[in-house]
Structure formats: structure tokens, C-alpha cells
Amino acid sequence: MNEQLQYNLKEMEITTFQKDLVQWFIREQRDLPWRKDSDPYKVWVSEIMLQQTRVDTVIPYYERFLKKFPTLETFAEADDESVLKIWEGLGYYSRVRNLHSAVKEVVTQYDGKVPNTLKEISMLKGVGPYTAGAILSIAYGVPAPAVDGNVMRVLSRILLIYEDIAKPSTRKIFEDAVREIIDCDHPSYFNQALMELGALICTPTSPSCLLCPVREHCLAFSAGVEKDLPVKTRKKSTKHVDLLAAVLKTDNGKFIIRKRPSKGLLANLWEFPTVEDGNFIQMRTSLLKYLDQEINVKAQLETGAFVKVDHVFSHLTWTINVFAGSISGEINLERNYLLVTKKELEEYAFPVSHQTIWKAYKEKFQL
DNA sequence: TACTCGTGGCG
DNA sequence: TCGCCAAGAGT
């Protein structure tokens, strides 16, 4: 921590700041489903879902998740397919794979009780510095920092911190600052209040300083530089990838789907057979290779794509040209491929891009 | 450290 | 329209 920050912390009226912030939170906090109780399991689930994901998006997923898996034990016993299916469309799918693995570990290693020490909880898969602090403070009342993007934005303004919040090492500076100012009598309220303030008042662009309960404590507001903070360097632009996909229907009305690899992008999700950056011939050749070549397979693809799907990820963009085809004869599929009916298909978890493909197919061919 | 890993909303 | 973003973690 540099000298200037130490000085700013020293000059701060910490007790008054804590009171103003916490009282505001108690008064103005949103009514959110994960705030109904402080069950460590529920807090944990909500914090994982909220990683890099908007509150409005999370709410229906959280409700469905807790209805299907109301306790840590019920989730621990769930099969991998149903776990992925309930996360379908939420993104960052390794989150739920890690959560499932960690919950099973809690059952076997901690007698079903979520650990309440920083050391133990941090060892769980998918629980990093932020989530560890969030669970400890919200579920157990431990005065640990929970520094997310909101907290860095809010505190960069209040304490006039110009460090680049895009750099991973910067988070430690804010954790040190939180340790200095956290309300040890109300760590749950305090941490949530910082985040709530960031979400409702101290927003990235055009913060509502006139409504802010702690503007008297805010150095950026005093200096009129709140819009210059936080400092955040932008990352490089995304790459573009062209794909061909095929919705293939057999003569007995089933569809070919395949499971993606267990690591990397969209791991373990299902999709329609896809080839990268190829042409029509490559697609046909690829499909014949994926199917059993010794079987009499007739892939009668249409002459053109019936839909083009553009999908934007955080770090890359897909353009998928999608063909429809029919296949007759006995079909012998490789590992990771599956023949399913329309109804069965919709029981598997697909990424949004391939949900879009399926929806377009059903409309086009009147399913 | 820098990059990977999703999605939908917004100015 | 499009880059930026939103309660990050793993590698």
C-alpha cells in the first residue's frame, strides 16, 4: 500500500463511513432471492452464479436451481447431465462443474458443512479470493474482504486510487484497504453494501453522486473526478471463426448430436456436428468420417445453408452456416455421438448458439 | 502475467 | 451497430 493511500485512509472518518454505508444498505437494499437467509450453501450457489453475470439474469436460474437442488446433499447426488442442463444458457460452464465437484468434496471431507475458514474454503474448486470472502462474511459473519469489480470501482473513487483495476495484482491493494475500513460488527452488511452501492449508485458511467449515502467521504467527488475512476485498461479485440454445422435427420426421425470435449470452450455441452473454417465438401467428408464409413450412409445435404448464426463470446466470434440433411440406412456412431428424438434432444444442454440453430430448424421445417 | 472462459443488456 | 460491460477463477 502506498503512502498516499495510507494517508487517505488515516484521514477518513471510518466509523461514520461504516454507519452511513451500512444504514443505507439496510434501508435501500434490493429484495433478492438469495438474501432470504444466510445458508452457506445458498450463499455459495448465488455467489458462483453472480460471477461476471448480471443480477437480473441470475434470478430465474437461482430459483430453478434451489428448487431442483434445495440442499447441499441433493446437489452432491445429482448426475452430471442434469447439473449442466440447469446451467444451460448461463455461461462460464466450468463454474457449475467446479461447484458440483466442490460440493461433493464438502460432503465427503467436511461432513456436509461448508468450511468457515479462509484456508479451507479457498481450497474448494471454483472458490477464489472474492467468493471465499463473500461466503465467509455473508454466511458466517467473518470480517474478510470480498473484492469484486464493484468494490474496486467504489473504493477507487472514495479513496482516490488510480491503480489499473484490470491488472490482477491490483485486487490486493483493495483487499488491504477493505481490511482497514471493514465494519467488524457487520461484515456481511458492509461487504454487500459496497457491492450494492456499486450496482445502484456508484455505477461505471455517470454515477448518481447526489443520491450517494457516503459522498461526504468520497475523495473523487470532492475533487470532481469521479468519472475518471476507476482506471481500467481495455483488453484486445476478439478473434473471428467461421464454422459449418449440420442438422442431420435419420429416416426414422432421429437427430445426430455430439458431446463437446471435457475441457475448453463450452466443455461437455452438446452440439450439432460442426467443422471449422471448411467448405461444403469438407463438411460432407467430415460427416462421413464421423459416421461409420462402412455403413451405407447417404448424407443428402441441401445445396445451401438454411440459416446463418452469428454468436459473440468474450474473446471470439463465431459465424456458423447451418445445413440441413437426411441420412438413411443403419447408422453406427462414434463415441461422443448420439441419435436422439426431438423430445430427447431437448433434455440435453446446448450452448445458446446451437439452441438458436435448433429453433431456426424447427421453424424452417415445421417441426 | 496474460489469456481463456458465455451471455445478454446497453449507450 | 458494437465495444464495453457484470457479485471472477483457472491455467
mmCIF file of C-alpha atoms (C1' of nucleotides) in Angstrom:
data_model
loop_
_atom_site.group_PDB
_atom_site.id
_atom_site.type_symbol
_atom_site.label_atom_id
_atom_site.label_comp_id
_atom_site.label_asym_id
_atom_site.label_seq_id
_atom_site.Cartn_x
_atom_site.Cartn_y
_atom_site.Cartn_z
ATOM 1 C CA MET A 1 0.000 0.000 0.000
ATOM 2 C CA ASN A 2 1.479 3.343 -0.996
ATOM 3 C CA GLU A 3 1.885 6.389 1.215
ATOM 4 C CA GLN A 4 -0.885 8.409 -0.345
ATOM 5 C CA LEU A 5 -3.429 5.644 0.219
ATOM 6 C CA GLN A 6 -2.300 5.194 3.810
ATOM 7 C CA TYR A 7 -2.734 8.915 4.345
ATOM 8 C CA ASN A 8 -6.203 8.909 2.775
ATOM 9 C CA LEU A 9 -7.253 6.006 4.992
ATOM 10 C CA LYS A 10 -5.860 7.763 8.063
ATOM 11 C CA GLU A 11 -7.820 10.921 7.334
ATOM 12 C CA MET A 12 -11.062 9.032 6.765
ATOM 13 C CA GLU A 13 -13.779 9.087 9.407
ATOM 14 C CA ILE A 14 -14.113 5.335 9.322
ATOM 15 C CA THR A 15 -16.772 4.831 11.979
ATOM 16 C CA THR A 16 -19.086 7.395 10.395
ATOM 17 C CA PHE A 17 -18.432 5.945 6.951
ATOM 18 C CA GLN A 18 -19.348 2.438 8.130
ATOM 19 C CA LYS A 19 -22.534 3.726 9.740
ATOM 20 C CA ASP A 20 -23.621 5.755 6.708
ATOM 21 C CA LEU A 21 -22.913 2.855 4.352
ATOM 22 C CA VAL A 22 -24.466 0.055 6.402
ATOM 23 C CA GLN A 23 -27.557 2.063 7.339
ATOM 24 C CA TRP A 24 -28.096 2.890 3.675
ATOM 25 C CA PHE A 25 -27.836 -0.795 2.776
ATOM 26 C CA ILE A 26 -30.300 -1.830 5.471
ATOM 27 C CA ARG A 27 -32.688 0.834 4.183
ATOM 28 C CA GLU A 28 -32.283 0.562 0.405
ATOM 29 C CA GLN A 29 -31.114 -2.970 -0.428
ATOM 30 C CA ARG A 30 -32.928 -4.796 -3.221
ATOM 31 C CA ASP A 31 -35.185 -7.706 -2.356
ATOM 32 C CA LEU A 32 -33.196 -10.564 -3.912
ATOM 33 C CA PRO A 33 -33.929 -14.287 -3.524
ATOM 34 C CA TRP A 34 -30.504 -15.146 -2.075
ATOM 35 C CA ARG A 35 -30.982 -12.576 0.683
ATOM 36 C CA LYS A 36 -33.816 -14.514 2.337
ATOM 37 C CA ASP A 37 -31.431 -16.403 4.596
ATOM 38 C CA SER A 38 -27.708 -16.956 5.107
ATOM 39 C CA ASP A 39 -27.499 -20.708 4.485
ATOM 40 C CA PRO A 40 -23.857 -21.167 3.385
ATOM 41 C CA TYR A 41 -24.916 -23.487 0.538
ATOM 42 C CA LYS A 42 -27.360 -20.938 -0.872
ATOM 43 C CA VAL A 43 -24.896 -18.087 -0.464
ATOM 44 C CA TRP A 44 -22.301 -20.205 -2.253
ATOM 45 C CA VAL A 45 -24.593 -21.024 -5.174
ATOM 46 C CA SER A 46 -25.603 -17.388 -5.587
ATOM 47 C CA GLU A 47 -22.029 -16.124 -5.493
ATOM 48 C CA ILE A 48 -20.931 -18.580 -8.171
ATOM 49 C CA MET A 49 -23.870 -17.653 -10.403
ATOM 50 C CA LEU A 50 -23.216 -13.943 -9.922
ATOM 51 C CA GLN A 51 -19.614 -14.162 -11.133
ATOM 52 C CA GLN A 52 -19.453 -11.918 -14.209
ATOM 53 C CA THR A 53 -23.221 -12.271 -14.563
ATOM 54 C CA ARG A 54 -25.999 -9.709 -14.101
ATOM 55 C CA VAL A 55 -28.431 -9.964 -11.210
ATOM 56 C CA ASP A 56 -31.493 -9.987 -13.488
ATOM 57 C CA THR A 57 -30.039 -12.895 -15.446
ATOM 58 C CA VAL A 58 -29.206 -14.897 -12.323
ATOM 59 C CA ILE A 59 -32.559 -14.622 -10.509
ATOM 60 C CA PRO A 60 -34.552 -17.211 -12.531
ATOM 61 C CA TYR A 61 -31.563 -19.591 -12.663
ATOM 62 C CA TYR A 62 -31.116 -19.321 -8.899
ATOM 63 C CA GLU A 63 -34.809 -20.025 -8.262
ATOM 64 C CA ARG A 64 -34.803 -23.089 -10.527
ATOM 65 C CA PHE A 65 -31.533 -24.355 -9.102
ATOM 66 C CA LEU A 66 -32.648 -24.189 -5.461
ATOM 67 C CA LYS A 67 -35.983 -25.757 -6.325
ATOM 68 C CA LYS A 68 -34.271 -28.715 -8.015
ATOM 69 C CA PHE A 69 -31.356 -28.933 -5.565
ATOM 70 C CA PRO A 70 -32.650 -27.456 -2.287
ATOM 71 C CA THR A 71 -29.778 -28.750 -0.167
ATOM 72 C CA LEU A 72 -26.080 -29.379 -0.488
ATOM 73 C CA GLU A 73 -26.726 -33.114 -0.289
ATOM 74 C CA THR A 74 -29.289 -33.165 -3.108
ATOM 75 C CA PHE A 75 -26.892 -31.286 -5.367
ATOM 76 C CA ALA A 76 -23.993 -33.559 -4.437
ATOM 77 C CA GLU A 77 -26.019 -36.569 -5.575
ATOM 78 C CA ALA A 78 -27.073 -35.033 -8.901
ATOM 79 C CA ASP A 79 -25.824 -36.539 -12.161
ATOM 80 C CA ASP A 80 -23.540 -34.515 -14.425
ATOM 81 C CA GLU A 81 -26.090 -34.131 -17.228
ATOM 82 C CA SER A 82 -28.777 -32.612 -15.046
ATOM 83 C CA VAL A 83 -26.212 -30.293 -13.471
ATOM 84 C CA LEU A 84 -25.155 -28.980 -16.865
ATOM 85 C CA LYS A 85 -28.747 -28.758 -18.081
ATOM 86 C CA ILE A 86 -29.811 -26.471 -15.246
ATOM 87 C CA TRP A 87 -26.886 -24.162 -16.053
ATOM 88 C CA GLU A 88 -27.764 -24.127 -19.778
ATOM 89 C CA GLY A 89 -27.601 -20.583 -21.139
ATOM 90 C CA LEU A 90 -25.938 -19.076 -18.064
ATOM 91 C CA GLY A 91 -22.416 -19.269 -19.493
ATOM 92 C CA TYR A 92 -18.988 -19.956 -17.990
ATOM 93 C CA TYR A 93 -19.907 -23.606 -17.625
ATOM 94 C CA SER A 94 -16.779 -24.575 -15.693
ATOM 95 C CA ARG A 95 -18.404 -22.746 -12.787
ATOM 96 C CA VAL A 96 -21.038 -25.427 -12.326
ATOM 97 C CA ARG A 97 -18.612 -28.270 -12.934
ATOM 98 C CA ASN A 98 -16.326 -26.882 -10.233
ATOM 99 C CA LEU A 99 -19.243 -26.176 -7.903
ATOM 100 C CA HIS A 100 -20.519 -29.732 -8.267
ATOM 101 C CA SER A 101 -17.062 -31.138 -7.595
ATOM 102 C CA ALA A 102 -16.557 -28.857 -4.581
ATOM 103 C CA VAL A 103 -19.960 -29.653 -3.070
ATOM 104 C CA LYS A 104 -19.214 -33.362 -3.301
ATOM 105 C CA GLU A 105 -15.924 -32.679 -1.536
ATOM 106 C CA VAL A 106 -17.731 -30.829 1.250
ATOM 107 C CA VAL A 107 -19.975 -33.849 1.747
ATOM 108 C CA THR A 108 -17.107 -36.331 1.911
ATOM 109 C CA GLN A 109 -14.406 -34.242 3.577
ATOM 110 C CA TYR A 110 -16.350 -31.825 5.781
ATOM 111 C CA ASP A 111 -19.398 -33.870 6.801
ATOM 112 C CA GLY A 112 -21.630 -31.736 4.583
ATOM 113 C CA LYS A 113 -20.727 -28.481 6.346
ATOM 114 C CA VAL A 114 -19.276 -25.693 4.206
ATOM 115 C CA PRO A 115 -15.937 -24.833 5.859
ATOM 116 C CA ASN A 116 -15.715 -21.475 7.624
ATOM 117 C CA THR A 117 -12.001 -20.766 7.444
ATOM 118 C CA LEU A 118 -10.264 -18.896 4.647
ATOM 119 C CA LYS A 119 -7.701 -21.660 4.247
ATOM 120 C CA GLU A 120 -10.198 -24.489 3.842
ATOM 121 C CA ILE A 121 -12.819 -22.683 1.791
ATOM 122 C CA SER A 122 -10.189 -21.372 -0.623
ATOM 123 C CA MET A 123 -9.133 -24.911 -1.432
ATOM 124 C CA LEU A 124 -12.545 -25.706 -2.905
ATOM 125 C CA LYS A 125 -12.713 -25.724 -6.714
ATOM 126 C CA GLY A 126 -14.093 -22.518 -8.163
ATOM 127 C CA VAL A 127 -13.756 -20.594 -4.901
ATOM 128 C CA GLY A 128 -11.268 -17.774 -5.451
ATOM 129 C CA PRO A 129 -10.379 -14.742 -3.305
ATOM 130 C CA TYR A 130 -13.672 -12.919 -3.938
ATOM 131 C CA THR A 131 -16.009 -15.871 -3.405
ATOM 132 C CA ALA A 132 -14.138 -17.025 -0.311
ATOM 133 C CA GLY A 133 -14.538 -13.606 1.284
ATOM 134 C CA ALA A 134 -18.158 -13.339 0.214
ATOM 135 C CA ILE A 135 -19.176 -16.685 1.742
ATOM 136 C CA LEU A 136 -17.176 -16.129 4.917
ATOM 137 C CA SER A 137 -18.631 -12.677 5.540
ATOM 138 C CA ILE A 138 -22.217 -13.225 4.356
ATOM 139 C CA ALA A 139 -22.811 -16.745 5.678
ATOM 140 C CA TYR A 140 -20.517 -16.783 8.718
ATOM 141 C CA GLY A 141 -20.044 -13.142 9.695
ATOM 142 C CA VAL A 142 -16.279 -13.310 9.298
ATOM 143 C CA PRO A 143 -14.736 -9.853 8.617
ATOM 144 C CA ALA A 144 -12.927 -10.887 5.405
ATOM 145 C CA PRO A 145 -12.650 -8.690 2.298
ATOM 146 C CA ALA A 146 -14.769 -9.640 -0.746
ATOM 147 C CA VAL A 147 -13.340 -7.534 -3.542
ATOM 148 C CA ASP A 148 -15.139 -7.658 -6.865
ATOM 149 C CA GLY A 149 -15.439 -5.157 -9.703
ATOM 150 C CA ASN A 150 -17.997 -3.097 -7.791
ATOM 151 C CA VAL A 151 -15.809 -2.805 -4.723
ATOM 152 C CA MET A 152 -12.794 -1.742 -6.769
ATOM 153 C CA ARG A 153 -14.835 0.899 -8.598
ATOM 154 C CA VAL A 154 -16.431 2.268 -5.419
ATOM 155 C CA LEU A 155 -13.244 2.331 -3.372
ATOM 156 C CA SER A 156 -11.136 3.714 -6.205
ATOM 157 C CA ARG A 157 -13.426 6.743 -6.077
ATOM 158 C CA ILE A 158 -13.830 7.064 -2.328
ATOM 159 C CA LEU A 159 -10.113 6.642 -1.618
ATOM 160 C CA LEU A 160 -8.851 8.144 -4.888
ATOM 161 C CA ILE A 161 -6.951 5.043 -6.024
ATOM 162 C CA TYR A 162 -5.573 5.312 -9.580
ATOM 163 C CA GLU A 163 -4.169 1.780 -9.878
ATOM 164 C CA ASP A 164 -5.289 -0.078 -13.013
ATOM 165 C CA ILE A 165 -8.099 -2.397 -11.878
ATOM 166 C CA ALA A 166 -7.640 -4.539 -15.000
ATOM 167 C CA LYS A 167 -4.368 -5.813 -13.544
ATOM 168 C CA PRO A 168 -4.763 -8.923 -11.341
ATOM 169 C CA SER A 169 -2.248 -7.634 -8.784
ATOM 170 C CA THR A 170 -4.355 -4.543 -8.102
ATOM 171 C CA ARG A 171 -7.007 -6.527 -6.222
ATOM 172 C CA LYS A 172 -4.608 -6.946 -3.276
ATOM 173 C CA ILE A 173 -4.452 -3.175 -2.798
ATOM 174 C CA PHE A 174 -8.212 -3.041 -2.425
ATOM 175 C CA GLU A 175 -8.252 -6.054 -0.102
ATOM 176 C CA ASP A 176 -5.787 -4.246 2.148
ATOM 177 C CA ALA A 177 -7.989 -1.156 2.055
ATOM 178 C CA VAL A 178 -11.099 -3.171 2.958
ATOM 179 C CA ARG A 179 -9.282 -4.757 5.888
ATOM 180 C CA GLU A 180 -8.677 -1.231 7.184
ATOM 181 C CA ILE A 181 -12.253 0.016 6.855
ATOM 182 C CA ILE A 182 -14.498 -3.071 7.176
ATOM 183 C CA ASP A 183 -17.163 -2.914 9.897
ATOM 184 C CA CYS A 184 -16.158 -5.869 12.069
ATOM 185 C CA ASP A 185 -19.543 -5.812 13.778
ATOM 186 C CA HIS A 186 -21.400 -6.124 10.448
ATOM 187 C CA PRO A 187 -19.069 -7.657 7.833
ATOM 188 C CA SER A 188 -21.967 -9.154 5.843
ATOM 189 C CA TYR A 189 -23.786 -5.851 5.556
ATOM 190 C CA PHE A 190 -20.572 -3.956 4.923
ATOM 191 C CA ASN A 191 -19.364 -6.101 2.025
ATOM 192 C CA GLN A 192 -22.793 -6.336 0.445
ATOM 193 C CA ALA A 193 -23.279 -2.604 0.895
ATOM 194 C CA LEU A 194 -20.135 -1.794 -1.079
ATOM 195 C CA MET A 195 -21.349 -4.012 -3.929
ATOM 196 C CA GLU A 196 -24.912 -2.731 -3.747
ATOM 197 C CA LEU A 197 -23.652 0.836 -3.830
ATOM 198 C CA GLY A 198 -21.654 -0.009 -6.949
ATOM 199 C CA ALA A 199 -24.693 -1.586 -8.571
ATOM 200 C CA LEU A 200 -27.244 1.119 -7.731
ATOM 201 C CA ILE A 201 -25.414 4.424 -7.176
ATOM 202 C CA CYS A 202 -21.692 4.325 -7.904
ATOM 203 C CA THR A 203 -22.157 2.964 -11.430
ATOM 204 C CA PRO A 204 -19.411 2.772 -14.083
ATOM 205 C CA THR A 205 -20.672 5.692 -16.168
ATOM 206 C CA SER A 206 -22.492 8.686 -14.708
ATOM 207 C CA PRO A 207 -22.634 7.738 -11.027
ATOM 208 C CA SER A 208 -25.521 9.219 -9.020
ATOM 209 C CA CYS A 209 -23.361 11.072 -6.551
ATOM 210 C CA LEU A 210 -26.202 13.292 -5.345
ATOM 211 C CA LEU A 211 -28.005 10.200 -4.093
ATOM 212 C CA CYS A 212 -24.899 8.642 -2.573
ATOM 213 C CA PRO A 213 -25.032 7.994 1.185
ATOM 214 C CA VAL A 214 -21.259 8.300 1.526
ATOM 215 C CA ARG A 215 -20.467 11.169 -0.842
ATOM 216 C CA GLU A 216 -19.178 13.221 2.111
ATOM 217 C CA HIS A 217 -16.471 10.573 2.480
ATOM 218 C CA CYS A 218 -15.652 10.400 -1.247
ATOM 219 C CA LEU A 219 -12.369 11.986 -2.331
ATOM 220 C CA ALA A 220 -13.207 11.641 -6.036
ATOM 221 C CA PHE A 221 -16.487 13.504 -5.540
ATOM 222 C CA SER A 222 -14.695 16.238 -3.612
ATOM 223 C CA ALA A 223 -12.187 16.602 -6.419
ATOM 224 C CA GLY A 224 -14.853 16.256 -9.131
ATOM 225 C CA VAL A 225 -13.013 13.362 -10.771
ATOM 226 C CA GLU A 226 -15.477 10.525 -10.111
ATOM 227 C CA LYS A 227 -15.933 9.957 -13.828
ATOM 228 C CA ASP A 228 -12.189 9.461 -14.325
ATOM 229 C CA LEU A 229 -12.196 6.487 -11.960
ATOM 230 C CA PRO A 230 -11.589 3.663 -11.866
ATOM 231 C CA VAL A 231 -8.608 3.450 -14.209
ATOM 232 C CA LYS A 232 -9.093 0.377 -16.348
ATOM 233 C CA THR A 233 -7.104 -0.576 -19.452
ATOM 234 C CA ARG A 234 -9.132 -2.275 -22.139
ATOM 235 C CA LYS A 235 -8.307 -5.672 -23.459
ATOM 236 C CA LYS A 236 -7.670 -6.700 -27.021
ATOM 237 C CA SER A 237 -10.438 -7.347 -29.510
ATOM 238 C CA THR A 238 -11.910 -10.743 -30.303
ATOM 239 C CA LYS A 239 -10.971 -13.219 -32.998
ATOM 240 C CA HIS A 240 -13.362 -14.465 -35.669
ATOM 241 C CA VAL A 241 -14.003 -18.127 -36.547
ATOM 242 C CA ASP A 242 -16.125 -19.483 -39.435
ATOM 243 C CA LEU A 243 -17.964 -22.755 -38.874
ATOM 244 C CA LEU A 244 -20.231 -25.148 -40.753
ATOM 245 C CA ALA A 245 -22.849 -27.085 -38.822
ATOM 246 C CA ALA A 246 -25.397 -29.696 -39.920
ATOM 247 C CA VAL A 247 -28.760 -30.728 -38.522
ATOM 248 C CA LEU A 248 -28.982 -34.340 -39.686
ATOM 249 C CA LYS A 249 -32.214 -36.316 -39.507
ATOM 250 C CA THR A 250 -32.396 -40.079 -39.948
ATOM 251 C CA ASP A 251 -35.184 -41.822 -41.837
ATOM 252 C CA ASN A 252 -36.722 -42.859 -38.530
ATOM 253 C CA GLY A 253 -36.876 -39.263 -37.345
ATOM 254 C CA LYS A 254 -33.870 -39.011 -35.060
ATOM 255 C CA PHE A 255 -31.162 -36.374 -34.948
ATOM 256 C CA ILE A 256 -27.386 -36.620 -34.638
ATOM 257 C CA ILE A 257 -25.800 -34.675 -31.799
ATOM 258 C CA ARG A 258 -22.394 -34.885 -30.231
ATOM 259 C CA LYS A 259 -20.787 -34.011 -26.942
ATOM 260 C CA ARG A 260 -18.031 -31.403 -26.866
ATOM 261 C CA PRO A 261 -14.673 -32.225 -25.242
ATOM 262 C CA SER A 262 -14.474 -32.107 -21.435
ATOM 263 C CA LYS A 263 -12.044 -29.191 -21.493
ATOM 264 C CA GLY A 264 -12.020 -25.809 -23.187
ATOM 265 C CA LEU A 265 -14.795 -23.771 -24.738
ATOM 266 C CA LEU A 266 -18.324 -24.949 -23.867
ATOM 267 C CA ALA A 267 -16.897 -28.089 -22.294
ATOM 268 C CA ASN A 268 -19.251 -31.102 -22.075
ATOM 269 C CA LEU A 269 -22.111 -29.313 -23.810
ATOM 270 C CA TRP A 270 -23.911 -30.880 -26.770
ATOM 271 C CA GLU A 271 -23.995 -29.540 -30.305
ATOM 272 C CA PHE A 272 -24.877 -30.372 -33.886
ATOM 273 C CA PRO A 273 -21.931 -31.767 -35.867
ATOM 274 C CA THR A 274 -19.675 -28.845 -36.752
ATOM 275 C CA VAL A 275 -16.482 -28.296 -38.725
ATOM 276 C CA GLU A 276 -14.215 -25.292 -38.542
ATOM 277 C CA ASP A 277 -13.469 -22.977 -41.428
ATOM 278 C CA GLY A 278 -14.369 -25.517 -44.097
ATOM 279 C CA ASN A 279 -16.425 -25.652 -47.258
ATOM 280 C CA PHE A 280 -19.356 -27.822 -48.261
ATOM 281 C CA ILE A 281 -17.201 -30.709 -49.469
ATOM 282 C CA GLN A 282 -15.194 -30.726 -46.288
ATOM 283 C CA MET A 283 -18.361 -30.808 -44.306
ATOM 284 C CA ARG A 284 -19.646 -33.834 -46.208
ATOM 285 C CA THR A 285 -16.302 -35.616 -45.946
ATOM 286 C CA SER A 286 -16.072 -34.804 -42.278
ATOM 287 C CA LEU A 287 -19.530 -36.133 -41.572
ATOM 288 C CA LEU A 288 -18.848 -39.369 -43.437
ATOM 289 C CA LYS A 289 -15.717 -39.761 -41.371
ATOM 290 C CA TYR A 290 -17.532 -39.115 -38.122
ATOM 291 C CA LEU A 291 -20.197 -41.643 -39.012
ATOM 292 C CA ASP A 292 -19.198 -45.224 -39.685
ATOM 293 C CA GLN A 293 -17.816 -45.340 -43.196
ATOM 294 C CA GLU A 294 -18.625 -48.997 -43.667
ATOM 295 C CA ILE A 295 -22.288 -48.395 -43.216
ATOM 296 C CA ASN A 296 -24.373 -47.276 -46.135
ATOM 297 C CA VAL A 297 -24.684 -43.655 -45.235
ATOM 298 C CA LYS A 298 -26.274 -41.205 -47.573
ATOM 299 C CA ALA A 299 -25.854 -37.681 -46.365
ATOM 300 C CA GLN A 300 -28.172 -35.750 -48.557
ATOM 301 C CA LEU A 301 -27.335 -32.244 -47.647
ATOM 302 C CA GLU A 302 -29.237 -29.352 -49.086
ATOM 303 C CA THR A 303 -27.460 -27.161 -51.582
ATOM 304 C CA GLY A 304 -27.276 -24.216 -49.241
ATOM 305 C CA ALA A 305 -27.314 -23.190 -45.613
ATOM 306 C CA PHE A 306 -30.808 -22.623 -44.242
ATOM 307 C CA VAL A 307 -29.625 -20.215 -41.595
ATOM 308 C CA LYS A 308 -26.539 -18.232 -40.621
ATOM 309 C CA VAL A 309 -25.905 -17.785 -36.910
ATOM 310 C CA ASP A 310 -23.543 -15.153 -35.550
ATOM 311 C CA HIS A 311 -22.522 -15.629 -31.945
ATOM 312 C CA VAL A 312 -20.260 -13.398 -29.863
ATOM 313 C CA PHE A 313 -18.225 -14.776 -26.966
ATOM 314 C CA SER A 314 -15.992 -12.762 -24.626
ATOM 315 C CA HIS A 315 -12.873 -13.485 -26.629
ATOM 316 C CA LEU A 316 -14.073 -14.726 -30.039
ATOM 317 C CA THR A 317 -16.894 -14.595 -32.572
ATOM 318 C CA TRP A 318 -18.490 -17.498 -34.390
ATOM 319 C CA THR A 319 -20.205 -17.320 -37.742
ATOM 320 C CA ILE A 320 -21.995 -20.619 -38.279
ATOM 321 C CA ASN A 321 -23.518 -21.554 -41.635
ATOM 322 C CA VAL A 322 -26.015 -24.301 -40.936
ATOM 323 C CA PHE A 323 -27.094 -27.056 -43.357
ATOM 324 C CA ALA A 324 -29.975 -29.482 -43.090
ATOM 325 C CA GLY A 325 -29.586 -33.076 -44.192
ATOM 326 C CA SER A 326 -31.124 -36.518 -44.047
ATOM 327 C CA ILE A 327 -29.432 -39.860 -43.511
ATOM 328 C CA SER A 328 -30.788 -43.309 -44.289
ATOM 329 C CA GLY A 329 -29.605 -46.823 -43.551
ATOM 330 C CA GLU A 330 -28.182 -48.294 -40.400
ATOM 331 C CA ILE A 331 -26.064 -45.822 -38.521
ATOM 332 C CA ASN A 332 -23.153 -46.738 -36.306
ATOM 333 C CA LEU A 333 -21.978 -43.744 -34.352
ATOM 334 C CA GLU A 334 -18.605 -42.976 -32.877
ATOM 335 C CA ARG A 335 -18.061 -42.219 -29.236
ATOM 336 C CA ASN A 336 -19.478 -38.855 -28.153
ATOM 337 C CA TYR A 337 -22.150 -39.018 -30.865
ATOM 338 C CA LEU A 338 -25.784 -39.736 -30.116
ATOM 339 C CA LEU A 339 -29.014 -40.375 -32.008
ATOM 340 C CA VAL A 340 -31.953 -38.747 -30.295
ATOM 341 C CA THR A 341 -35.582 -37.925 -30.915
ATOM 342 C CA LYS A 342 -36.802 -34.342 -30.930
ATOM 343 C CA LYS A 343 -38.055 -34.717 -27.368
ATOM 344 C CA GLU A 344 -34.859 -36.373 -26.141
ATOM 345 C CA LEU A 345 -32.712 -33.734 -27.787
ATOM 346 C CA GLU A 346 -34.249 -31.032 -25.685
ATOM 347 C CA GLU A 347 -33.212 -32.839 -22.491
ATOM 348 C CA TYR A 348 -29.544 -32.183 -23.243
ATOM 349 C CA ALA A 349 -27.638 -28.974 -22.550
ATOM 350 C CA PHE A 350 -26.734 -26.922 -25.627
ATOM 351 C CA PRO A 351 -24.878 -23.613 -25.884
ATOM 352 C CA VAL A 352 -27.022 -20.674 -26.943
ATOM 353 C CA SER A 353 -25.602 -20.693 -30.475
ATOM 354 C CA HIS A 354 -26.842 -24.243 -31.075
ATOM 355 C CA GLN A 355 -30.153 -23.542 -29.352
ATOM 356 C CA THR A 356 -30.522 -20.828 -31.962
ATOM 357 C CA ILE A 357 -29.767 -23.353 -34.693
ATOM 358 C CA TRP A 358 -32.367 -25.787 -33.359
ATOM 359 C CA LYS A 359 -35.002 -23.091 -33.095
ATOM 360 C CA ALA A 360 -34.358 -21.972 -36.674
ATOM 361 C CA TYR A 361 -34.517 -25.581 -37.880
ATOM 362 C CA LYS A 362 -37.877 -26.198 -36.235
ATOM 363 C CA GLU A 363 -39.341 -23.067 -37.761
ATOM 364 C CA LYS A 364 -37.927 -23.748 -41.206
ATOM 365 C CA PHE A 365 -39.085 -27.374 -41.375
ATOM 366 C CA GLN A 366 -42.310 -27.043 -39.418
ATOM 367 C CA LEU A 367 -41.429 -29.381 -36.547
ATOM 368 C "C1'" DT B 1 1.057 -12.170 -16.208
ATOM 369 C "C1'" DA B 2 -1.930 -12.768 -19.889
ATOM 370 C "C1'" DC B 3 -5.200 -15.406 -21.683
ATOM 371 C "C1'" DT B 4 -9.298 -18.379 -21.548
ATOM 372 C "C1'" DC B 5 -13.962 -18.971 -20.455
ATOM 373 C "C1'" DG B 6 -20.557 -17.154 -22.041
ATOM 374 C "C1'" DT B 7 -24.214 -14.421 -22.245
ATOM 375 C "C1'" DG B 8 -27.400 -10.551 -22.734
ATOM 376 C "C1'" DG B 9 -28.040 -5.632 -21.989
ATOM 377 C "C1'" DC B 10 -26.934 -1.063 -23.025
ATOM 378 C "C1'" DG B 11 -25.383 3.863 -24.633
ATOM 379 C "C1'" DT C 1 -24.018 -1.026 -34.680
ATOM 380 C "C1'" DC C 2 -20.646 -2.505 -31.410
ATOM 381 C "C1'" DG C 3 -17.425 -2.252 -27.783
ATOM 382 C "C1'" DC C 4 -17.967 -2.466 -23.065
ATOM 383 C "C1'" DC C 5 -19.551 -4.481 -19.518
ATOM 384 C "C1'" DA C 6 -21.412 -7.787 -14.757
ATOM 385 C "C1'" DA C 7 -21.026 -10.087 -7.470
ATOM 386 C "C1'" DG C 8 -14.025 -13.958 -11.155
ATOM 387 C "C1'" DA C 9 -11.466 -18.302 -11.354
ATOM 388 C "C1'" DG C 10 -8.274 -21.461 -13.600
ATOM 389 C "C1'" DT C 11 -4.188 -22.095 -16.011
#
